[in-house]
PDB file of C-alpha atoms in Angstrom:
ATOM      1  CA  UNK A   1      -7.011  -0.962  -3.811  1.00 89.00           C
ATOM      2  CA  UNK A   2      -3.367  -0.394  -4.624  1.00 93.00           C
ATOM      3  CA  UNK A   3      -2.030   3.090  -4.996  1.00 91.00           C
ATOM      4  CA  UNK A   4       1.342   3.346  -7.018  1.00 90.00           C
ATOM      5  CA  UNK A   5       4.251   5.484  -6.189  1.00 85.00           C
ATOM      6  CA  UNK A   6       4.171   8.349  -8.891  1.00 84.00           C
ATOM      7  CA  UNK A   7       7.944   8.697  -8.829  1.00 80.00           C
ATOM      8  CA  UNK A   8       8.760   4.980  -9.231  1.00 83.00           C
ATOM      9  CA  UNK A   9       7.051   2.896 -12.037  1.00 86.00           C
ATOM     10  CA  UNK A  10       5.288  -0.130 -10.680  1.00 88.00           C
ATOM     11  CA  UNK A  11       6.051   0.394  -6.998  1.00 88.00           C
ATOM     12  CA  UNK A  12       3.053   0.037  -4.680  1.00 91.00           C
ATOM     13  CA  UNK A  13       2.862   2.911  -2.327  1.00 90.00           C
ATOM     14  CA  UNK A  14      -0.327   2.105  -0.399  1.00 92.00           C
ATOM     15  CA  UNK A  15      -2.333  -1.219  -0.189  1.00 94.00           C
ATOM     16  CA  UNK A  16      -5.833  -1.023   1.119  1.00 95.00           C
ATOM     17  CA  UNK A  17      -8.270  -4.043   1.731  1.00 95.00           C
ATOM     18  CA  UNK A  18     -11.839  -3.518   2.865  1.00 96.00           C
ATOM     19  CA  UNK A  19     -14.904  -5.712   3.637  1.00 97.00           C
ATOM     20  CA  UNK A  20     -17.008  -3.403   1.751  1.00 96.00           C
ATOM     21  CA  UNK A  21     -16.439  -0.540  -0.708  1.00 93.00           C
ATOM     22  CA  UNK A  22     -18.696   1.982  -2.324  1.00 92.00           C
ATOM     23  CA  UNK A  23     -18.331   4.533  -5.124  1.00 87.00           C
ATOM     24  CA  UNK A  24     -20.763   7.111  -6.203  1.00 77.00           C
ATOM     25  CA  UNK A  25     -21.986   6.973  -9.745  1.00 76.00           C
ATOM     26  CA  UNK A  26     -21.670  10.227 -11.893  1.00 74.00           C
ATOM     27  CA  UNK A  27     -24.983  11.028 -13.499  1.00 71.00           C
ATOM     28  CA  UNK A  28     -24.464  11.771 -17.172  1.00 70.00           C
ATOM     29  CA  UNK A  29     -26.804  12.170 -20.154  1.00 66.00           C
ATOM     30  CA  UNK A  30     -26.454   9.830 -23.109  1.00 61.00           C
ATOM     31  CA  UNK A  31     -23.484   7.858 -21.680  1.00 63.00           C
ATOM     32  CA  UNK A  32     -23.827   4.104 -22.100  1.00 61.00           C
ATOM     33  CA  UNK A  33     -20.812   3.371 -20.008  1.00 67.00           C
ATOM     34  CA  UNK A  34     -21.199   4.229 -16.256  1.00 68.00           C
ATOM     35  CA  UNK A  35     -18.814   6.733 -14.785  1.00 76.00           C
ATOM     36  CA  UNK A  36     -17.826   6.915 -11.139  1.00 78.00           C
ATOM     37  CA  UNK A  37     -16.402   9.511  -8.841  1.00 85.00           C
ATOM     38  CA  UNK A  38     -12.725   9.190  -7.707  1.00 90.00           C
ATOM     39  CA  UNK A  39     -13.837   8.739  -4.059  1.00 92.00           C
ATOM     40  CA  UNK A  40     -14.302   5.375  -2.339  1.00 93.00           C
ATOM     41  CA  UNK A  41     -16.129   4.875   1.012  1.00 95.00           C
ATOM     42  CA  UNK A  42     -14.632   1.723   2.805  1.00 96.00           C
ATOM     43  CA  UNK A  43     -15.723  -0.278   5.727  1.00 97.00           C
ATOM     44  CA  UNK A  44     -13.658  -2.934   7.667  1.00 96.00           C
ATOM     45  CA  UNK A  45     -10.407  -1.470   6.565  1.00 95.00           C
ATOM     46  CA  UNK A  46      -6.897  -2.882   6.660  1.00 94.00           C
ATOM     47  CA  UNK A  47      -4.383  -0.506   5.145  1.00 93.00           C
ATOM     48  CA  UNK A  48      -0.409  -0.911   4.777  1.00 93.00           C
ATOM     49  CA  UNK A  49       1.677   1.992   3.713  1.00 89.00           C
ATOM     50  CA  UNK A  50       4.316  -0.046   1.747  1.00 88.00           C
ATOM     51  CA  UNK A  51       6.868   2.485   0.093  1.00 77.00           C
ATOM     52  CA  UNK A  52       7.320   5.927  -1.047  1.00 63.00           C
ATOM     53  CA  UNK A  53       6.326   7.610   2.176  1.00 64.00           C
ATOM     54  CA  UNK A  54       8.877   8.562   4.728  1.00 60.00           C
ATOM     55  CA  UNK A  55       7.022   6.783   7.605  1.00 69.00           C
ATOM     56  CA  UNK A  56       6.627   3.571   5.797  1.00 75.00           C
ATOM     57  CA  UNK A  57       6.155   0.590   6.379  1.00 83.00           C
ATOM     58  CA  UNK A  58       3.022   1.427   8.539  1.00 87.00           C
ATOM     59  CA  UNK A  59      -0.191  -0.325   9.078  1.00 92.00           C
ATOM     60  CA  UNK A  60      -3.472   0.920  10.354  1.00 89.00           C
ATOM     61  CA  UNK A  61      -7.011  -0.471  10.747  1.00 91.00           C
ATOM     62  CA  UNK A  62      -9.847   1.952  11.086  1.00 94.00           C
ATOM     63  CA  UNK A  63     -13.401   0.796  11.043  1.00 96.00           C
ATOM     64  CA  UNK A  64     -14.149   3.201   8.049  1.00 97.00           C
ATOM     65  CA  UNK A  65     -12.104   5.211   5.719  1.00 96.00           C
ATOM     66  CA  UNK A  66     -12.367   7.314   2.482  1.00 96.00           C
ATOM     67  CA  UNK A  67      -9.904   7.288  -0.482  1.00 95.00           C
ATOM     68  CA  UNK A  68      -9.949  10.485  -2.430  1.00 95.00           C
ATOM     69  CA  UNK A  69      -8.073  10.436  -5.782  1.00 93.00           C
ATOM     70  CA  UNK A  70      -9.738  13.434  -7.301  1.00 91.00           C
ATOM     71  CA  UNK A  71      -6.504  15.383  -7.231  1.00 93.00           C
ATOM     72  CA  UNK A  72      -3.741  13.152  -8.506  1.00 89.00           C
ATOM     73  CA  UNK A  73      -1.126  15.508  -6.873  1.00 89.00           C
ATOM     74  CA  UNK A  74      -2.857  15.324  -3.601  1.00 92.00           C
ATOM     75  CA  UNK A  75      -4.161  11.795  -3.038  1.00 93.00           C
ATOM     76  CA  UNK A  76      -5.733  11.411   0.434  1.00 94.00           C
ATOM     77  CA  UNK A  77      -6.819   8.625   2.673  1.00 94.00           C
ATOM     78  CA  UNK A  78      -9.089   9.838   5.671  1.00 95.00           C
ATOM     79  CA  UNK A  79     -11.183   8.656   8.398  1.00 96.00           C
ATOM     80  CA  UNK A  80     -13.411   9.819  11.090  1.00 96.00           C
ATOM     81  CA  UNK A  81     -13.286   6.634  13.227  1.00 96.00           C
ATOM     82  CA  UNK A  82     -10.872   5.770  16.162  1.00 95.00           C
ATOM     83  CA  UNK A  83      -7.764   3.991  14.798  1.00 94.00           C
ATOM     84  CA  UNK A  84      -4.495   2.518  15.778  1.00 92.00           C
ATOM     85  CA  UNK A  85      -1.373   2.365  13.584  1.00 90.00           C
ATOM     86  CA  UNK A  86       1.925   0.443  13.952  1.00 87.00           C
ATOM     87  CA  UNK A  87       5.433   0.469  12.539  1.00 83.00           C
ATOM     88  CA  UNK A  88       8.705  -0.907  13.861  1.00 78.00           C
ATOM     89  CA  UNK A  89       9.657   2.353  15.455  1.00 78.00           C
ATOM     90  CA  UNK A  90       6.363   4.022  16.558  1.00 82.00           C
ATOM     91  CA  UNK A  91       2.671   3.530  17.162  1.00 90.00           C
ATOM     92  CA  UNK A  92      -0.006   6.165  16.523  1.00 91.00           C
ATOM     93  CA  UNK A  93      -3.626   6.300  17.744  1.00 93.00           C
ATOM     94  CA  UNK A  94      -6.488   8.750  17.892  1.00 94.00           C
ATOM     95  CA  UNK A  95      -9.843   9.486  16.455  1.00 94.00           C
ATOM     96  CA  UNK A  96     -10.025  10.587  12.867  1.00 95.00           C
ATOM     97  CA  UNK A  97      -7.063  11.232  10.524  1.00 94.00           C
ATOM     98  CA  UNK A  98      -6.205  12.702   7.159  1.00 94.00           C
ATOM     99  CA  UNK A  99      -3.232  11.356   5.263  1.00 90.00           C
ATOM    100  CA  UNK A 100      -1.963  13.323   2.316  1.00 89.00           C
ATOM    101  CA  UNK A 101       0.138  10.648   0.644  1.00 86.00           C
ATOM    102  CA  UNK A 102       1.927  13.194  -1.819  1.00 84.00           C
ATOM    103  CA  UNK A 103       2.685  15.729   0.753  1.00 81.00           C
ATOM    104  CA  UNK A 104       4.036  13.189   3.305  1.00 79.00           C
ATOM    105  CA  UNK A 105       1.779  14.491   5.905  1.00 84.00           C
ATOM    106  CA  UNK A 106      -0.542  12.843   8.573  1.00 89.00           C
ATOM    107  CA  UNK A 107      -2.876  14.696  10.750  1.00 93.00           C
ATOM    108  CA  UNK A 108      -4.576  13.023  13.755  1.00 94.00           C
ATOM    109  CA  UNK A 109      -7.738  15.076  14.180  1.00 94.00           C
ATOM    110  CA  UNK A 110      -8.590  14.189  17.878  1.00 93.00           C
ATOM    111  CA  UNK A 111      -6.862  12.593  20.873  1.00 91.00           C
ATOM    112  CA  UNK A 112      -3.646  11.970  19.052  1.00 93.00           C
ATOM    113  CA  UNK A 113      -1.073   9.889  20.940  1.00 92.00           C
ATOM    114  CA  UNK A 114       2.326   8.797  19.572  1.00 89.00           C
ATOM    115  CA  UNK A 115       4.614   6.326  21.175  1.00 88.00           C
ATOM    116  CA  UNK A 116       8.303   5.871  20.083  1.00 81.00           C
ATOM    117  CA  UNK A 117       9.367   2.236  20.515  1.00 79.00           C
ATOM    118  CA  UNK A 118      12.883   1.638  21.602  1.00 69.00           C
ATOM    119  CA  UNK A 119      14.528  -1.739  22.249  1.00 68.00           C
ATOM    120  CA  UNK A 120      15.706  -2.076  25.890  1.00 68.00           C
ATOM    121  CA  UNK A 121      14.430   1.404  26.758  1.00 69.00           C
ATOM    122  CA  UNK A 122      11.363   3.043  28.129  1.00 76.00           C
ATOM    123  CA  UNK A 123       9.176   4.272  25.155  1.00 81.00           C
ATOM    124  CA  UNK A 124       8.779   8.126  24.771  1.00 81.00           C
ATOM    125  CA  UNK A 125       5.240   9.408  24.206  1.00 87.00           C
ATOM    126  CA  UNK A 126       3.734  12.514  22.699  1.00 88.00           C
ATOM    127  CA  UNK A 127       0.117  13.271  23.394  1.00 91.00           C
ATOM    128  CA  UNK A 128      -2.175  16.067  22.151  1.00 91.00           C
ATOM    129  CA  UNK A 129      -4.364  17.352  25.070  1.00 79.00           C
ATOM    130  CA  UNK A 130      -8.056  18.152  24.850  1.00 72.00           C
ATOM    131  CA  UNK A 131      -9.465  17.798  21.439  1.00 79.00           C
ATOM    132  CA  UNK A 132      -6.663  19.251  19.493  1.00 80.00           C
ATOM    133  CA  UNK A 133      -4.958  17.988  16.328  1.00 91.00           C
ATOM    134  CA  UNK A 134      -1.519  16.252  16.136  1.00 94.00           C
ATOM    135  CA  UNK A 135       0.625  16.331  12.953  1.00 92.00           C
ATOM    136  CA  UNK A 136       3.163  13.713  12.156  1.00 85.00           C
ATOM    137  CA  UNK A 137       5.752  13.841   9.285  1.00 83.00           C
ATOM    138  CA  UNK A 138       9.244  12.950   8.507  1.00 76.00           C
ATOM    139  CA  UNK A 139      11.764  15.463   7.010  1.00 76.00           C
ATOM    140  CA  UNK A 140      14.627  14.556   4.616  1.00 72.00           C
ATOM    141  CA  UNK A 141      13.695  11.022   3.659  1.00 64.00           C
ATOM    142  CA  UNK A 142      13.572   7.680   5.400  1.00 60.00           C
ATOM    143  CA  UNK A 143      16.722   8.597   7.621  1.00 66.00           C
ATOM    144  CA  UNK A 144      15.610  12.049   8.477  1.00 71.00           C
ATOM    145  CA  UNK A 145      13.970  13.070  11.814  1.00 77.00           C
ATOM    146  CA  UNK A 146      10.330  12.522  12.695  1.00 76.00           C
ATOM    147  CA  UNK A 147       8.551  15.818  13.324  1.00 86.00           C
ATOM    148  CA  UNK A 148       5.544  15.988  15.649  1.00 88.00           C
ATOM    149  CA  UNK A 149       3.551  19.084  16.122  1.00 92.00           C
ATOM    150  CA  UNK A 150       0.346  19.503  18.426  1.00 92.00           C
ATOM    151  CA  UNK A 151      -1.730  22.285  19.689  1.00 86.00           C
ATOM    152  CA  UNK A 152      -4.334  22.996  22.528  1.00 82.00           C
ATOM    153  CA  UNK A 153      -2.261  21.370  25.187  1.00 83.00           C
ATOM    154  CA  UNK A 154       0.659  18.882  24.754  1.00 87.00           C
ATOM    155  CA  UNK A 155       2.276  16.342  27.133  1.00 87.00           C
ATOM    156  CA  UNK A 156       5.784  15.068  26.160  1.00 85.00           C
ATOM    157  CA  UNK A 157       7.265  12.168  28.211  1.00 84.00           C
ATOM    158  CA  UNK A 158      10.834  11.564  26.864  1.00 76.00           C
ATOM    159  CA  UNK A 159      11.156   8.062  28.563  1.00 71.00           C
ATOM    160  CA  UNK A 160      14.688   8.765  29.791  1.00 63.00           C
ATOM    161  CA  UNK A 161      16.314   7.244  32.747  1.00 58.00           C
ATOM    162  CA  UNK A 162      15.105   9.936  34.996  1.00 56.00           C
ATOM    163  CA  UNK A 163      11.292  10.439  35.048  1.00 63.00           C
ATOM    164  CA  UNK A 164       9.890  13.705  33.917  1.00 73.00           C
ATOM    165  CA  UNK A 165       7.896  15.439  31.150  1.00 82.00           C
ATOM    166  CA  UNK A 166       6.788  18.686  29.471  1.00 82.00           C
ATOM    167  CA  UNK A 167       3.390  20.201  29.291  1.00 85.00           C
ATOM    168  CA  UNK A 168       2.759  23.138  27.059  1.00 86.00           C
ATOM    169  CA  UNK A 169       0.102  24.667  24.851  1.00 87.00           C
ATOM    170  CA  UNK A 170       1.886  24.263  21.546  1.00 88.00           C
ATOM    171  CA  UNK A 171       4.961  21.720  21.115  1.00 89.00           C
ATOM    172  CA  UNK A 172       7.067  21.024  17.947  1.00 89.00           C
ATOM    173  CA  UNK A 173       9.462  18.122  18.354  1.00 87.00           C
ATOM    174  CA  UNK A 174      12.031  16.771  16.011  1.00 85.00           C
ATOM    175  CA  UNK A 175      13.321  13.372  17.054  1.00 75.00           C
ATOM    176  CA  UNK A 176      15.869  10.990  15.523  1.00 71.00           C
ATOM    177  CA  UNK A 177      16.715   7.495  16.410  1.00 60.00           C
ATOM    178  CA  UNK A 178      19.944   6.830  18.183  1.00 58.00           C
ATOM    179  CA  UNK A 179      22.933   5.172  16.452  1.00 61.00           C
ATOM    180  CA  UNK A 180      21.793   1.680  17.664  1.00 57.00           C
ATOM    181  CA  UNK A 181      18.419   0.144  18.711  1.00 51.00           C
ATOM    182  CA  UNK A 182      19.532   0.234  22.410  1.00 50.00           C
ATOM    183  CA  UNK A 183      20.137   3.999  22.330  1.00 51.00           C
ATOM    184  CA  UNK A 184      17.331   6.358  23.545  1.00 46.00           C
ATOM    185  CA  UNK A 185      15.580   8.474  21.028  1.00 51.00           C
ATOM    186  CA  UNK A 186      17.630  11.613  20.342  1.00 60.00           C
ATOM    187  CA  UNK A 187      15.752  14.987  20.464  1.00 62.00           C
ATOM    188  CA  UNK A 188      17.114  17.180  17.751  1.00 68.00           C
ATOM    189  CA  UNK A 189      15.021  20.117  18.571  1.00 80.00           C
ATOM    190  CA  UNK A 190      12.129  20.879  20.842  1.00 81.00           C
ATOM    191  CA  UNK A 191      10.117  24.128  20.696  1.00 85.00           C
ATOM    192  CA  UNK A 192       7.390  24.785  23.193  1.00 84.00           C
ATOM    193  CA  UNK A 193       4.973  27.831  23.026  1.00 82.00           C
ATOM    194  CA  UNK A 194       2.368  29.231  25.556  1.00 75.00           C
ATOM    195  CA  UNK A 195       2.455  28.370  29.257  1.00 73.00           C
ATOM    196  CA  UNK A 196       4.893  25.472  29.841  1.00 71.00           C
ATOM    197  CA  UNK A 197       5.602  23.131  32.771  1.00 79.00           C
ATOM    198  CA  UNK A 198       8.758  21.085  32.750  1.00 71.00           C
ATOM    199  CA  UNK A 199       9.239  18.407  35.509  1.00 67.00           C
ATOM    200  CA  UNK A 200      11.911  15.909  36.189  1.00 60.00           C
ATOM    201  CA  UNK A 201      12.796  13.699  39.158  1.00 49.00           C
ATOM    202  CA  UNK A 202      14.749  16.609  40.832  1.00 48.00           C
ATOM    203  CA  UNK A 203      13.353  19.854  39.473  1.00 41.00           C
ATOM    204  CA  UNK A 204      10.191  21.552  38.059  1.00 39.00           C
ATOM    205  CA  UNK A 205      10.446  24.589  35.866  1.00 44.00           C
ATOM    206  CA  UNK A 206       7.349  26.800  34.938  1.00 40.00           C
TER     207      UNK A 206
END
């Protein structure tokens, strides 16, 4: 299955391969030509976000997934299975996701964990606690900051030279890559709500 970028003619936005695919037939009276719902159940999935989405290129391989094309302005790819996803700058993992391609929004439903990959530096990580959701999106196009938001307990480990981390009930993080691959990830804005606990190698703030 290939989904095209609606804003650019002929540009593939998402390419999905599956070992098995099923579509439900629409029951109609008097129709000789069979009709099918705009939803597809997939097994053994290999998907690649190619273009047109701020987090592209990005690959992920859930055991099962669903493509929903019922609303052409809100095309969705979702899964209830555990998954891992990879790009050149970050990895995502969790259980269950919903990706709204046209809203540039990915929600990891359970146990979301994001790692920012940085050449020559300790990776930074952002983890949703408990069974809470984690949302990932990018603002302002491919060069804009990555925004992560999570609820029900969040742990942020910035991966800086000094060890430390933040634990809070609700965290919103805007992060931008440094000027070079060797620069640490630059945090543009960090907002924490609820009870917070910030620790470093030298101090702890509650």
